[in-house]
PDB file of N, CA, C and O in Angstrom, chain B, residues numbered from 101:
ATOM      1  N   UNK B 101     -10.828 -18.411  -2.403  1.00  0.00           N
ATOM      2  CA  UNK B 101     -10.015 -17.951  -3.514  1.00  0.00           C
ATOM      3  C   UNK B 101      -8.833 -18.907  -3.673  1.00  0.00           C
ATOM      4  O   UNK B 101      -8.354 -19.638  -2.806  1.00  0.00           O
ATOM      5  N   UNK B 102      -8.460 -18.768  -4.918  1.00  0.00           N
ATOM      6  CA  UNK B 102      -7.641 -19.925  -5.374  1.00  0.00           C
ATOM      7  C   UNK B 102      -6.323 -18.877  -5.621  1.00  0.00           C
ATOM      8  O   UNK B 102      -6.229 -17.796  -6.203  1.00  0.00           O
ATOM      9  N   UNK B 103      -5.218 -19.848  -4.790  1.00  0.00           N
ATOM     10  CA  UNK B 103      -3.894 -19.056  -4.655  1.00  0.00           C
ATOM     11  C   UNK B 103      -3.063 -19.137  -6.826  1.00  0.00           C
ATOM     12  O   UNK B 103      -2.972 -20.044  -7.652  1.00  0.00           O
ATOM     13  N   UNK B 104      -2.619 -17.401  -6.822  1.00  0.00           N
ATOM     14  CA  UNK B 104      -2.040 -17.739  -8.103  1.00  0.00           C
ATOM     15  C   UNK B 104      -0.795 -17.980  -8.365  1.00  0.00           C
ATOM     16  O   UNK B 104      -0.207 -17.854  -9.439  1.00  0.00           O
ATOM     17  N   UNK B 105      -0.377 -18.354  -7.290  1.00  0.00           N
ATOM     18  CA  UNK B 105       1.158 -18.553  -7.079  1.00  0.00           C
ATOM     19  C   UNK B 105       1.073 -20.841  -7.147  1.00  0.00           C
ATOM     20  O   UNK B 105       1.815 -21.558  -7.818  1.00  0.00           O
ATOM     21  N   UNK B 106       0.108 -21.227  -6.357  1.00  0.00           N
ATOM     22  CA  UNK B 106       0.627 -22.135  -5.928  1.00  0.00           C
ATOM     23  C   UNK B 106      -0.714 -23.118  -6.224  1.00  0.00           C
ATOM     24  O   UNK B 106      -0.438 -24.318  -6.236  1.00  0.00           O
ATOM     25  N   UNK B 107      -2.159 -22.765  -6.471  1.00  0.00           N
ATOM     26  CA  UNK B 107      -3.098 -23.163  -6.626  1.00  0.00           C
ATOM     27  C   UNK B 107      -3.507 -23.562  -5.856  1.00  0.00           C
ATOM     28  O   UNK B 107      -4.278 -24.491  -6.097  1.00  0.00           O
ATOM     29  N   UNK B 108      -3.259 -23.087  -4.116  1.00  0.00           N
ATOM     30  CA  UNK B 108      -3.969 -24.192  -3.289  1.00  0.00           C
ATOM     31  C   UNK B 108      -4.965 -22.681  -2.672  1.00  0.00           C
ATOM     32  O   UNK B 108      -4.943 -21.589  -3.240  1.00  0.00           O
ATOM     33  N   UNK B 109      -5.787 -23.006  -1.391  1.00  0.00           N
ATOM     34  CA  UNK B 109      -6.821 -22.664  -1.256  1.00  0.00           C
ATOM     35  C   UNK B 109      -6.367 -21.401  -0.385  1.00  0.00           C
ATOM     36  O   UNK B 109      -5.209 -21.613  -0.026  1.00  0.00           O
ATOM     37  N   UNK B 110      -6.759 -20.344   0.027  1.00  0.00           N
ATOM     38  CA  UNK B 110      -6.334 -18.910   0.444  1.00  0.00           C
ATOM     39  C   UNK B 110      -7.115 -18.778   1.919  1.00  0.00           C
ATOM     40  O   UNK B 110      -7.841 -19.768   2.015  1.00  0.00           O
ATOM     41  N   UNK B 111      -7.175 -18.377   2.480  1.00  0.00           N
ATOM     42  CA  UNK B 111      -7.943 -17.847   3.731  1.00  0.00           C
ATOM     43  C   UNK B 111      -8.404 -16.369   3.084  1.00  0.00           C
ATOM     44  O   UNK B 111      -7.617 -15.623   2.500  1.00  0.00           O
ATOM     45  N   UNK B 112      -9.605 -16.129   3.265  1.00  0.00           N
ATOM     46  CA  UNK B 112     -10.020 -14.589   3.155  1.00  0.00           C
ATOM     47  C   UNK B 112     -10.152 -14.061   4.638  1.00  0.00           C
ATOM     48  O   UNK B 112     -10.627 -14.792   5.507  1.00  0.00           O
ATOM     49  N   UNK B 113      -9.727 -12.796   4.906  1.00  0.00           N
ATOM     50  CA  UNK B 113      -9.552 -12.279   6.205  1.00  0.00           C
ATOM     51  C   UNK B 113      -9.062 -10.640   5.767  1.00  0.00           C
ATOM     52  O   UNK B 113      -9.140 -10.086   4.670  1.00  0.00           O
ATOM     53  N   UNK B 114      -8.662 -10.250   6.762  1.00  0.00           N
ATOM     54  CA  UNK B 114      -8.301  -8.493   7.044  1.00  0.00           C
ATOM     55  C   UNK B 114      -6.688  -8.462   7.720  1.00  0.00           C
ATOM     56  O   UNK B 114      -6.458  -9.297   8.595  1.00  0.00           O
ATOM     57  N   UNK B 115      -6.005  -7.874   7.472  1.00  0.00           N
ATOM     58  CA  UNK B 115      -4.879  -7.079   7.570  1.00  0.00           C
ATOM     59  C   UNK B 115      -5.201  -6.004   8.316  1.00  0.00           C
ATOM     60  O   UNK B 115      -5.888  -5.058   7.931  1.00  0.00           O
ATOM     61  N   UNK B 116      -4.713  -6.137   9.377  1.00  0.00           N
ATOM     62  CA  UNK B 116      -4.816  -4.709  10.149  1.00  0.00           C
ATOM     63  C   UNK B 116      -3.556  -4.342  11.230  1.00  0.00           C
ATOM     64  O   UNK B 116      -2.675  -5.099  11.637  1.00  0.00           O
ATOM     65  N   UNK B 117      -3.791  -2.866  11.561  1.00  0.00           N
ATOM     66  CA  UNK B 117      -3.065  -2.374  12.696  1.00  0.00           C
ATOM     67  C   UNK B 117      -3.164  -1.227  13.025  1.00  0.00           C
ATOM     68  O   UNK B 117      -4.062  -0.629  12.432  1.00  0.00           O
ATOM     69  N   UNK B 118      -2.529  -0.579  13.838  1.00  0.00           N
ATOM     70  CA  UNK B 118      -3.056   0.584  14.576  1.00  0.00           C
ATOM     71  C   UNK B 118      -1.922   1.758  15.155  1.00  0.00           C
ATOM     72  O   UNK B 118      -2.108   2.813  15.762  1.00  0.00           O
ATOM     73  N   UNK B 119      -1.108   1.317  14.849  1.00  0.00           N
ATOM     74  CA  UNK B 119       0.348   2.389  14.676  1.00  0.00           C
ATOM     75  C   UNK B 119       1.030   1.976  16.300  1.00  0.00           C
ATOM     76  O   UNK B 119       2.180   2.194  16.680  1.00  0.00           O
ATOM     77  N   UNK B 120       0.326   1.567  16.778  1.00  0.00           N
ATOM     78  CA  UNK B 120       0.737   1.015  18.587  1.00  0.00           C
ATOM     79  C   UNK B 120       1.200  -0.568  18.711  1.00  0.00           C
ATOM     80  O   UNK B 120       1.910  -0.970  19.633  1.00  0.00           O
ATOM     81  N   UNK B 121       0.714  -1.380  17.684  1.00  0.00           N
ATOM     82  CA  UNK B 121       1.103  -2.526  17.644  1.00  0.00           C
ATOM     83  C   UNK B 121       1.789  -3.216  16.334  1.00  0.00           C
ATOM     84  O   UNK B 121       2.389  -2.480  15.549  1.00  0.00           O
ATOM     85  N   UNK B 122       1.740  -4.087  16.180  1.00  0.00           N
ATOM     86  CA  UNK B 122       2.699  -4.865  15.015  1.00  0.00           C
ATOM     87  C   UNK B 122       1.422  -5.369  14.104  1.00  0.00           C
ATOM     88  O   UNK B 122       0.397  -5.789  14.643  1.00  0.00           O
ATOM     89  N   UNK B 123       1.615  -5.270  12.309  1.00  0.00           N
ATOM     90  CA  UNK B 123       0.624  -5.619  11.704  1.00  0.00           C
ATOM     91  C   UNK B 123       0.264  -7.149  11.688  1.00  0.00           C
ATOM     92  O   UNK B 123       1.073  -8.059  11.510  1.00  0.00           O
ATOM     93  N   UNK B 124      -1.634  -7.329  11.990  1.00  0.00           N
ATOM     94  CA  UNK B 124      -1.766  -8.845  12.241  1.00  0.00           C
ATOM     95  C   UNK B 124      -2.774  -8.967  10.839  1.00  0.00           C
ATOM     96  O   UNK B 124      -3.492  -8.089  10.362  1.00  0.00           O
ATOM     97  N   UNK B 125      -2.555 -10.385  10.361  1.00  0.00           N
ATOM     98  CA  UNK B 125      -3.674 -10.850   9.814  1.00  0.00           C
ATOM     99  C   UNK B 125      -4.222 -11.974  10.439  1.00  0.00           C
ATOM    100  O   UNK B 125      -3.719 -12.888  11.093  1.00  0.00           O
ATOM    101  N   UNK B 126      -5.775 -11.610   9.971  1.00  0.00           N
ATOM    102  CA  UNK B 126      -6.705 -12.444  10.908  1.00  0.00           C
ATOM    103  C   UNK B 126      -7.667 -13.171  10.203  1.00  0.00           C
ATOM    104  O   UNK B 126      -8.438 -12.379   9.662  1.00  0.00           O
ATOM    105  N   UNK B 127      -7.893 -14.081  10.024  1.00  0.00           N
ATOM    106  CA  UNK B 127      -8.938 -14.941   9.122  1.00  0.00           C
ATOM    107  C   UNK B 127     -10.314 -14.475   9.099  1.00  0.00           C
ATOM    108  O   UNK B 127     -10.475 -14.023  10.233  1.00  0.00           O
ATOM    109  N   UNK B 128     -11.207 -14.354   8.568  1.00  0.00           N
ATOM    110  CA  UNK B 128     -12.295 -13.724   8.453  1.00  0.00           C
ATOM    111  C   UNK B 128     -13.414 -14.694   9.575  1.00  0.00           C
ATOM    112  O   UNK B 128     -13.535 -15.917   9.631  1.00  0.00           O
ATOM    113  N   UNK B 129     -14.069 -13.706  10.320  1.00  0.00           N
ATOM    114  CA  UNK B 129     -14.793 -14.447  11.431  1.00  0.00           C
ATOM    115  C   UNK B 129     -14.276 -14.894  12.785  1.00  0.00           C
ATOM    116  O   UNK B 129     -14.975 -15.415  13.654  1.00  0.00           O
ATOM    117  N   UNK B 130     -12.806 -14.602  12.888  1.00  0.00           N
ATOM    118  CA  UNK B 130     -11.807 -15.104  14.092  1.00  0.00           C
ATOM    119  C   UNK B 130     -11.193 -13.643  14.200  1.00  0.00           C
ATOM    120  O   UNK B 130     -10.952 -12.759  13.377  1.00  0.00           O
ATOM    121  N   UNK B 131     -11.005 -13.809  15.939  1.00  0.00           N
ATOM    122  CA  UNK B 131      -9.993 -12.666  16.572  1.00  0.00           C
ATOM    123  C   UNK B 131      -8.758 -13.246  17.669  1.00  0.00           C
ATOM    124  O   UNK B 131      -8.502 -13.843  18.715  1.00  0.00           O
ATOM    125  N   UNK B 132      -8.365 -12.687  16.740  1.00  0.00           N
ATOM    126  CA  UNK B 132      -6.918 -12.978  17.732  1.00  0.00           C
ATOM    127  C   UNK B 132      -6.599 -12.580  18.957  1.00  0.00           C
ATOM    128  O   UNK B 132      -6.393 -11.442  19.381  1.00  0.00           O
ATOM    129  N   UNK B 133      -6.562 -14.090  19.741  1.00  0.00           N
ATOM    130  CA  UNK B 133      -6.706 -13.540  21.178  1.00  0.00           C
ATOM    131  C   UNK B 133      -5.313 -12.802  22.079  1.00  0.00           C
ATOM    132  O   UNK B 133      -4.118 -13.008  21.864  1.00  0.00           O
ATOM    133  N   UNK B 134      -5.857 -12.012  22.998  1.00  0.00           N
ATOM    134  CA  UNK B 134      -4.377 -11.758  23.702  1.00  0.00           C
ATOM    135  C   UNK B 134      -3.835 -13.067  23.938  1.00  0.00           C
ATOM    136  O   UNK B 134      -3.519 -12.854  25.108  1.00  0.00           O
ATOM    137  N   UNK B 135      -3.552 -14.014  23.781  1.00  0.00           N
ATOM    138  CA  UNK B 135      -2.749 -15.070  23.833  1.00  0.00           C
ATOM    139  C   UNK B 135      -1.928 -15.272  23.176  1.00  0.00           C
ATOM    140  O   UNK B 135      -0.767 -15.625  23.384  1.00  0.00           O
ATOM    141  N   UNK B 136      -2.605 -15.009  22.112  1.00  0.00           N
ATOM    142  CA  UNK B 136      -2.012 -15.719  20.358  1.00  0.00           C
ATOM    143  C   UNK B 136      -1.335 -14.140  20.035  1.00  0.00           C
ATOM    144  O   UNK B 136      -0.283 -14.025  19.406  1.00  0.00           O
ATOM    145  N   UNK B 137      -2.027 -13.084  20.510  1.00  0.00           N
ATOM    146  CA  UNK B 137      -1.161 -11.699  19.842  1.00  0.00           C
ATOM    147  C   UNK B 137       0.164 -11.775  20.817  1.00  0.00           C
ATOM    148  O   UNK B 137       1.020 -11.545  19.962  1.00  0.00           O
ATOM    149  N   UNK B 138       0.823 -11.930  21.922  1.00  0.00           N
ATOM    150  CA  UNK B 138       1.482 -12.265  22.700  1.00  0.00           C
ATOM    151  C   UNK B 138       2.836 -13.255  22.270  1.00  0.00           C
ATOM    152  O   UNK B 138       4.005 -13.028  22.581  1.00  0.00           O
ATOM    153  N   UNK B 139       2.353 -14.347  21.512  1.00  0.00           N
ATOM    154  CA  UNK B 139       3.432 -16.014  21.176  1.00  0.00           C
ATOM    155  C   UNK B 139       3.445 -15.263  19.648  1.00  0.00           C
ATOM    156  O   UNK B 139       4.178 -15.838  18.843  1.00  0.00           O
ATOM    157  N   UNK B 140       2.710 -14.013  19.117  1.00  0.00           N
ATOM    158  CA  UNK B 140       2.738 -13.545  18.026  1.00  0.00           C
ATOM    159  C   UNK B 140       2.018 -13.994  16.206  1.00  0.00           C
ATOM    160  O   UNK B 140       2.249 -13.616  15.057  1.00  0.00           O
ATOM    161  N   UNK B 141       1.148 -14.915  16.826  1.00  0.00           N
ATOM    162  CA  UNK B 141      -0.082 -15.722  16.307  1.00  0.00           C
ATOM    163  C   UNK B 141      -0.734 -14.547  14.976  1.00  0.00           C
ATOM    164  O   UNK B 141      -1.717 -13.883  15.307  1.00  0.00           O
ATOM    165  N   UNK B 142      -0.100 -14.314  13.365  1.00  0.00           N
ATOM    166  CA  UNK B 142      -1.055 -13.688  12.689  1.00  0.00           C
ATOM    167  C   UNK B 142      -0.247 -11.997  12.389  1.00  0.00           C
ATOM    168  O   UNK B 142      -0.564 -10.956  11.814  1.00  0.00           O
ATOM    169  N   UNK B 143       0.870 -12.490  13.123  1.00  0.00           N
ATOM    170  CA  UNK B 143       1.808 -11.255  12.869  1.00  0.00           C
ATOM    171  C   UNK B 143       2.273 -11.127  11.685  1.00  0.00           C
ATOM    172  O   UNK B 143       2.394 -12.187  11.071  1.00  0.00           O
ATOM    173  N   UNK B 144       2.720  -9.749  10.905  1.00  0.00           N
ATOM    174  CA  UNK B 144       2.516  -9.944   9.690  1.00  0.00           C
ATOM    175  C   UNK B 144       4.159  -9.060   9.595  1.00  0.00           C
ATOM    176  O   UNK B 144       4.203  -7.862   9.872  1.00  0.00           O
ATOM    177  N   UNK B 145       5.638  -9.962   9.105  1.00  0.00           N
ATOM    178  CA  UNK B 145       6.591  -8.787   9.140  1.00  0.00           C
ATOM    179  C   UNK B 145       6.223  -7.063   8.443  1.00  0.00           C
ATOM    180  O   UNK B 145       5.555  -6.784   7.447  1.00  0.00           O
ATOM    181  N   UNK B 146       6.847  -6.267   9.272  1.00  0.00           N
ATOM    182  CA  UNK B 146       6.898  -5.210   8.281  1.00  0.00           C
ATOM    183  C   UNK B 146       7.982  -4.025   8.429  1.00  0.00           C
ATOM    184  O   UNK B 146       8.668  -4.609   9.268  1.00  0.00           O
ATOM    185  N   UNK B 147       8.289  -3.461   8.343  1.00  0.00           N
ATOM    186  CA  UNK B 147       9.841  -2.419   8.159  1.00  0.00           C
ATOM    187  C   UNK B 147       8.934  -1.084   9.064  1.00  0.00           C
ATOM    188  O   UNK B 147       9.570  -0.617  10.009  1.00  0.00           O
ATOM    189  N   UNK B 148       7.820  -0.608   8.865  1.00  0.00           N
ATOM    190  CA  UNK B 148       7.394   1.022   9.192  1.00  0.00           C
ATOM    191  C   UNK B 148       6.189   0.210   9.859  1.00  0.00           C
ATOM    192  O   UNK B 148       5.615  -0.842   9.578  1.00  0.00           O
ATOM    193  N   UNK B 149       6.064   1.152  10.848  1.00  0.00           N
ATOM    194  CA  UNK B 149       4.197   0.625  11.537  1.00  0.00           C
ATOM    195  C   UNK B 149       3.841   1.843  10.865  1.00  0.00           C
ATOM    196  O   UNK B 149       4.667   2.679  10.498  1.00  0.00           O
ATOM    197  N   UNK B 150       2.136   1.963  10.650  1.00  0.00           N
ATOM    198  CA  UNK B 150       1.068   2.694  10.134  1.00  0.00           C
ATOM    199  C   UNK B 150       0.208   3.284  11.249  1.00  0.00           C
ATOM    200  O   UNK B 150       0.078   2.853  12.395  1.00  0.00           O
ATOM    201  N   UNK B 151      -0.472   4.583  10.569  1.00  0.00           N
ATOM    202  CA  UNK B 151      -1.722   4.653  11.822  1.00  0.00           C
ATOM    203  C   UNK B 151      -2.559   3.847  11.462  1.00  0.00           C
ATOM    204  O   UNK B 151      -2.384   3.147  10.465  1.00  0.00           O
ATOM    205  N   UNK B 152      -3.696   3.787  12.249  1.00  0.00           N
ATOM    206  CA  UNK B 152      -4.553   2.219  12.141  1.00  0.00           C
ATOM    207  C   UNK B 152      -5.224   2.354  11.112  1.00  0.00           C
ATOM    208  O   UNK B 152      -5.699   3.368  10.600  1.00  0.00           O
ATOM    209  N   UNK B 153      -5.277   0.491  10.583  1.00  0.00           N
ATOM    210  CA  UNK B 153      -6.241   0.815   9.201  1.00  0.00           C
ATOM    211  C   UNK B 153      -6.799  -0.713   9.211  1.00  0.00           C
ATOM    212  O   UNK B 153      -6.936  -1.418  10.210  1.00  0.00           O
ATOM    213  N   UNK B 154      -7.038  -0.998   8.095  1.00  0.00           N
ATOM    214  CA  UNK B 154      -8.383  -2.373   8.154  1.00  0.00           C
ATOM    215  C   UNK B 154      -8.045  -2.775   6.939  1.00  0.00           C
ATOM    216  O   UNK B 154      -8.428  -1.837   6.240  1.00  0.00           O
ATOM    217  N   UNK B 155      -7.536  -3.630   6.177  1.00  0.00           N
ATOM    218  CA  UNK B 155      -7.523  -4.058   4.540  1.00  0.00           C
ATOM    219  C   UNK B 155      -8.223  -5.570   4.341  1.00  0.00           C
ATOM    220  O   UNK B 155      -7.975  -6.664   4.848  1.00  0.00           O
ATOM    221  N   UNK B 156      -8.912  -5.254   3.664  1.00  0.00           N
ATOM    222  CA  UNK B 156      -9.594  -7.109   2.980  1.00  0.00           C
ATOM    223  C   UNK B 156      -8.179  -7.674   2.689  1.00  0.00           C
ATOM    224  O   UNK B 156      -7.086  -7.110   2.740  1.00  0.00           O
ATOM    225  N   UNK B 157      -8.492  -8.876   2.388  1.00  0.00           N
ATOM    226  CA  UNK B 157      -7.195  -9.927   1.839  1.00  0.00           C
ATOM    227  C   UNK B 157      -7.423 -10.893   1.914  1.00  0.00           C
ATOM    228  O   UNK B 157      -8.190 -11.307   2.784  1.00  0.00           O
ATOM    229  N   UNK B 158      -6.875 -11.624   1.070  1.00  0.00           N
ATOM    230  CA  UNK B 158      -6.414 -13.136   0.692  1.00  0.00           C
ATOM    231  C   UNK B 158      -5.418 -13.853   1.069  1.00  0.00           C
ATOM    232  O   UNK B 158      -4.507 -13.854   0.242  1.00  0.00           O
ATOM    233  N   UNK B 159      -5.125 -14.809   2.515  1.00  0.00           N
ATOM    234  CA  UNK B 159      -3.803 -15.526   2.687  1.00  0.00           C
ATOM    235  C   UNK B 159      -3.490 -16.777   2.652  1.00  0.00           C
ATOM    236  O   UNK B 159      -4.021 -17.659   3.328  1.00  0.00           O
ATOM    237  N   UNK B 160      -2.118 -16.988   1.417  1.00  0.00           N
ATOM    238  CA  UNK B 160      -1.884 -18.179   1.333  1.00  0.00           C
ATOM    239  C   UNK B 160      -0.877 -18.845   2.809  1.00  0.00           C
ATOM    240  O   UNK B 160       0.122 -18.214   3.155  1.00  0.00           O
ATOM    241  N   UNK B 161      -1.247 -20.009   3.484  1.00  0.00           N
ATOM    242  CA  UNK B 161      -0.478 -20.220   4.295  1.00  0.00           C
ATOM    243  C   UNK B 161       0.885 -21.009   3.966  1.00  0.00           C
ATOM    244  O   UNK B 161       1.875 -20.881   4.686  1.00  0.00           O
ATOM    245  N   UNK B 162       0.866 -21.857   2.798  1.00  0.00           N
ATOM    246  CA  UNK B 162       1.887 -22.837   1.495  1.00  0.00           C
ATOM    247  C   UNK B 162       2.732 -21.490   1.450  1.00  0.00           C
ATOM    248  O   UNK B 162       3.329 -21.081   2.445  1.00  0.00           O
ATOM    249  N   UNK B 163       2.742 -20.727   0.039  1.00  0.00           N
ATOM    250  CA  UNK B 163       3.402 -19.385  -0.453  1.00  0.00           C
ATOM    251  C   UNK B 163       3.458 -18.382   0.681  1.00  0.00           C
ATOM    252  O   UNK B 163       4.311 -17.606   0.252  1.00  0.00           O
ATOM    253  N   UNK B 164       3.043 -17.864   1.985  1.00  0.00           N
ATOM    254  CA  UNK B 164       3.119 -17.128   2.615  1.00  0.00           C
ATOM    255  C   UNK B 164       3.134 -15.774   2.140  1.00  0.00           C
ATOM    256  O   UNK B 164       3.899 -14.882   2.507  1.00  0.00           O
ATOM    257  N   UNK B 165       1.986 -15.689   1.074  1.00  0.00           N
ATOM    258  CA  UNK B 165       1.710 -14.590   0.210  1.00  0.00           C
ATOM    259  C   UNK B 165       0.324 -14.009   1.244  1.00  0.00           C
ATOM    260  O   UNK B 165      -0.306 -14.676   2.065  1.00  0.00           O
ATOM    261  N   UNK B 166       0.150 -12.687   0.901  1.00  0.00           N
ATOM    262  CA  UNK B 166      -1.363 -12.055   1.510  1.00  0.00           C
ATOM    263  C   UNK B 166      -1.540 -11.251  -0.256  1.00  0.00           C
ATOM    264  O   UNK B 166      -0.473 -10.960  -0.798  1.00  0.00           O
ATOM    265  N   UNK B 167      -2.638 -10.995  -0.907  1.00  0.00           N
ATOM    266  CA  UNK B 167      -3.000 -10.577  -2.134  1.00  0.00           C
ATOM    267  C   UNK B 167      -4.425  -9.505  -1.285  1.00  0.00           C
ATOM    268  O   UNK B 167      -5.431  -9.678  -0.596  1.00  0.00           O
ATOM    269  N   UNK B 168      -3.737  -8.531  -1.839  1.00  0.00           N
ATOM    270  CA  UNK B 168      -4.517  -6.975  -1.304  1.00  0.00           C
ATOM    271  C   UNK B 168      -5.468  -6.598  -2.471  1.00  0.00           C
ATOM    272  O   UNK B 168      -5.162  -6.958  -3.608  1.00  0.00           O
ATOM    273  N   UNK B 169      -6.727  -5.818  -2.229  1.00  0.00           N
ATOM    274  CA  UNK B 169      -7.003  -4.983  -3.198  1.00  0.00           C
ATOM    275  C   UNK B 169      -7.082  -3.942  -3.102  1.00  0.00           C
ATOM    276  O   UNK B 169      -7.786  -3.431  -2.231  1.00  0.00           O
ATOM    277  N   UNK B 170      -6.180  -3.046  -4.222  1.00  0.00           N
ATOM    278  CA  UNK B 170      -6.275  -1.382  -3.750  1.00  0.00           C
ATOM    279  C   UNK B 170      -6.471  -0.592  -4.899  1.00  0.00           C
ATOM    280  O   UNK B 170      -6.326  -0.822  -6.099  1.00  0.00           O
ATOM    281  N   UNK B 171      -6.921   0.627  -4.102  1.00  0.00           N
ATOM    282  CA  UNK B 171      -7.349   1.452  -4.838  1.00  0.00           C
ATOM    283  C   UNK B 171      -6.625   2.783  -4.755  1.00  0.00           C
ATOM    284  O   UNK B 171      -7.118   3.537  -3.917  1.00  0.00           O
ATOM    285  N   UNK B 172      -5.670   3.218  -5.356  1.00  0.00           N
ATOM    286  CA  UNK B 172      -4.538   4.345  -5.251  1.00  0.00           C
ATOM    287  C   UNK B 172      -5.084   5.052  -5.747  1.00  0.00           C
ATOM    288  O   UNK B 172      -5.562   4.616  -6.794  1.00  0.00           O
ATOM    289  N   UNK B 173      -5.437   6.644  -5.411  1.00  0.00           N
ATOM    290  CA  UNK B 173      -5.675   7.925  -6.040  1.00  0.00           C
ATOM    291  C   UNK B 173      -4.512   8.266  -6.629  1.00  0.00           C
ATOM    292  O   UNK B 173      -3.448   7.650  -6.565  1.00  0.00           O
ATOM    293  N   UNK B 174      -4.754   9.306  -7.227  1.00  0.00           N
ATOM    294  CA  UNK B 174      -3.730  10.114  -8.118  1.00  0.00           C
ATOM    295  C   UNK B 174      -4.157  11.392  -7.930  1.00  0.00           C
ATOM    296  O   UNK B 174      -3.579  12.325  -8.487  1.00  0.00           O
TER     297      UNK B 174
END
């Protein structure tokens, strides 16, 4: 995917966490090892932790953007 901020190329991967740790994104096909979760490798800032969840995504590493797709009930 092509970044719309900056036009360069995106990583597709997942956003995740689990209400016990800090939110990571992870490139699609790679896991972040206790090494890299540790030096904080894929950490994603955030203000509130969540209970655990799994999100698709798009990350620019240039813009330091992640582009979600969601689907909000009403």
């Amino acid at each position: 995917m092509k970044c719309p901020y900056c036009d360069g190329e995106m990583q597709h991967g997942k956003l995740s966490g689990d209400g016990r740790s800090r939110v990571h994104f992870a490139q699609e096909g790679k896991k972040v090892s206790w090494s890299e979760n540790l030096v904080g490798v894929g950490i994603v800032q955030t203000k509130r932790r969540f209970g655990k969840f799994e999100i698709d995504g798009d990350y620019c590493e240039k813009c330091k953007k992640i582009i979600l797709d969601a689907e909000v009930g009403k």
